[in-house]
Amino acid sequence: MPAARVLVVEDEPTVADVVVRYLERDGHDVEVAGDGPAALRVFDEFRPDIIVLDLMLPGLDGVEVCRRIRSESGVPIIMLTARAGEADRLAGFDFGADDYVTKPFSPRELAARVEAILRRTGRAESGGDLLRHGDLRIDRLARTVSSRGGELRLTAREFDLLLVLASHPRQVFTREQLITAVWDHDTETEENTVTVHMRRLRAKLEPDPSRPRYLKTVWGVGYRFEP
Ligand code: CA
């Protein structure tokens, strides 16, 4: 199971600390938000793969946070509730949480549930329309690309170029192959066009375009995508 980005929303520092410790031990990248508005802000910036969300929060409560996140995302959410029975009651209203854990809970059990949900959703995605490499998420159907900084604004050609390379990690493509795959056969596309598009794509995608992390040049041959 590759590391995931986990957002923990919890206003009690002692509870948040122990949850973070367990999730980090499993290799995950964890961010904490201490109230409802912070949760929505961190959600936008961090783009977590899964959220552990406390029900009782200052600002906006967990139900409202869950509703707002659900209006724009299908990200898995595990809800923490304070009282036995509350989870059943909430599940009946269907706020869109994927799982409920009642406090006091065993952090080991919570971590296990996080893994279980990630495994399930990871399986669904691996054969699906979402490609994930490091901080990059490429949605084939929606034709969107996002990284840690948010959604990237790519042109149609830039997107196609990235998709061809990222769909075949480590495979080297010549400029000619990329022209065939991305540009219309009939048009006179020069190899230099690929170089120009690659430069623009790197400028948008790479943290440091002069030292590409994803889009590698294979000198004398072409390009390859490093996952
Ligand atoms: Ca709380």
Short mmCIF file of N, CA and C in Angstrom, two decimals, residues 1 5 21 39 44-45 54 60 68-69 86-87 94 99 107 123 136 146 157 159 165 175 180 192 195 221 226:
data_model
loop_
_atom_site.label_atom_id
_atom_site.label_comp_id
_atom_site.label_asym_id
_atom_site.label_seq_id
_atom_site.Cartn_x
_atom_site.Cartn_y
_atom_site.Cartn_z
N MET A 1 0.86 -1.21 0.00
CA MET A 1 0.00 0.00 0.00
C MET A 1 0.89 1.24 0.00
N ARG A 5 -2.21 10.52 1.53
CA ARG A 5 -2.35 11.79 2.26
C ARG A 5 -3.60 11.69 3.12
N ARG A 21 0.35 9.92 15.09
CA ARG A 21 1.49 9.03 15.33
C ARG A 21 1.27 7.67 14.66
N ALA A 39 -10.56 22.76 8.46
CA ALA A 39 -10.69 21.49 7.74
C ALA A 39 -10.97 21.73 6.25
N ASP A 44 -8.85 21.77 0.70
CA ASP A 44 -8.61 22.38 -0.63
C ASP A 44 -7.13 22.35 -1.00
N GLU A 45 -6.28 22.63 -0.03
CA GLU A 45 -4.86 22.75 -0.35
C GLU A 45 -4.14 21.41 -0.39
N ASP A 54 -13.62 14.37 13.15
CA ASP A 54 -14.32 14.37 14.43
C ASP A 54 -15.68 15.04 14.26
N LEU A 60 -17.46 24.90 12.55
CA LEU A 60 -18.48 24.09 11.87
C LEU A 60 -18.37 22.69 12.43
N ARG A 68 -20.23 19.59 3.20
CA ARG A 68 -19.61 20.52 2.25
C ARG A 68 -18.55 19.82 1.40
N ILE A 69 -17.77 18.94 2.05
CA ILE A 69 -16.75 18.23 1.28
C ILE A 69 -17.42 17.28 0.28
N GLU A 86 -24.57 7.14 18.82
CA GLU A 86 -24.60 8.29 17.93
C GLU A 86 -24.26 7.88 16.49
N ALA A 87 -23.28 6.97 16.41
CA ALA A 87 -22.84 6.52 15.08
C ALA A 87 -24.01 5.90 14.33
N ASP A 94 -27.26 9.36 6.84
CA ASP A 94 -26.42 9.27 5.66
C ASP A 94 -25.82 10.60 5.23
N ASP A 99 -17.40 5.48 7.09
CA ASP A 99 -17.28 4.64 8.27
C ASP A 99 -17.42 5.52 9.51
N PRO A 107 -6.49 3.51 18.64
CA PRO A 107 -5.84 4.09 17.46
C PRO A 107 -5.38 3.03 16.47
N ARG A 123 -7.91 0.00 -5.05
CA ARG A 123 -8.21 -1.01 -6.06
C ARG A 123 -9.15 -0.46 -7.11
N LEU A 136 0.98 13.91 -8.18
CA LEU A 136 0.17 14.13 -9.39
C LEU A 136 -1.04 13.21 -9.43
N SER A 146 -4.07 17.46 -11.19
CA SER A 146 -3.81 18.29 -10.02
C SER A 146 -2.54 17.81 -9.35
N ARG A 157 -3.39 19.71 -25.79
CA ARG A 157 -2.18 19.01 -26.25
C ARG A 157 -1.26 18.65 -25.07
N PHE A 159 -2.13 18.14 -22.06
CA PHE A 159 -2.75 17.06 -21.31
C PHE A 159 -2.52 15.72 -22.02
N LEU A 165 2.60 9.76 -21.78
CA LEU A 165 3.82 9.41 -21.04
C LEU A 165 3.49 8.77 -19.68
N ARG A 175 10.35 11.51 -30.11
CA ARG A 175 9.49 12.65 -30.49
C ARG A 175 8.51 12.25 -31.58
N THR A 180 2.88 11.11 -33.31
CA THR A 180 1.87 10.17 -33.79
C THR A 180 0.75 10.01 -32.76
N ASN A 192 10.38 19.74 -33.21
CA ASN A 192 10.58 20.87 -32.32
C ASN A 192 9.31 21.24 -31.54
N THR A 195 9.27 19.47 -28.35
CA THR A 195 10.19 20.11 -27.39
C THR A 195 9.54 21.32 -26.74
N VAL A 221 17.20 10.35 -27.69
CA VAL A 221 16.08 9.47 -27.97
C VAL A 221 14.74 10.20 -27.85
N GLU A 226 8.83 9.46 -15.22
CA GLU A 226 9.36 8.79 -14.01
C GLU A 226 8.27 8.78 -12.95
#
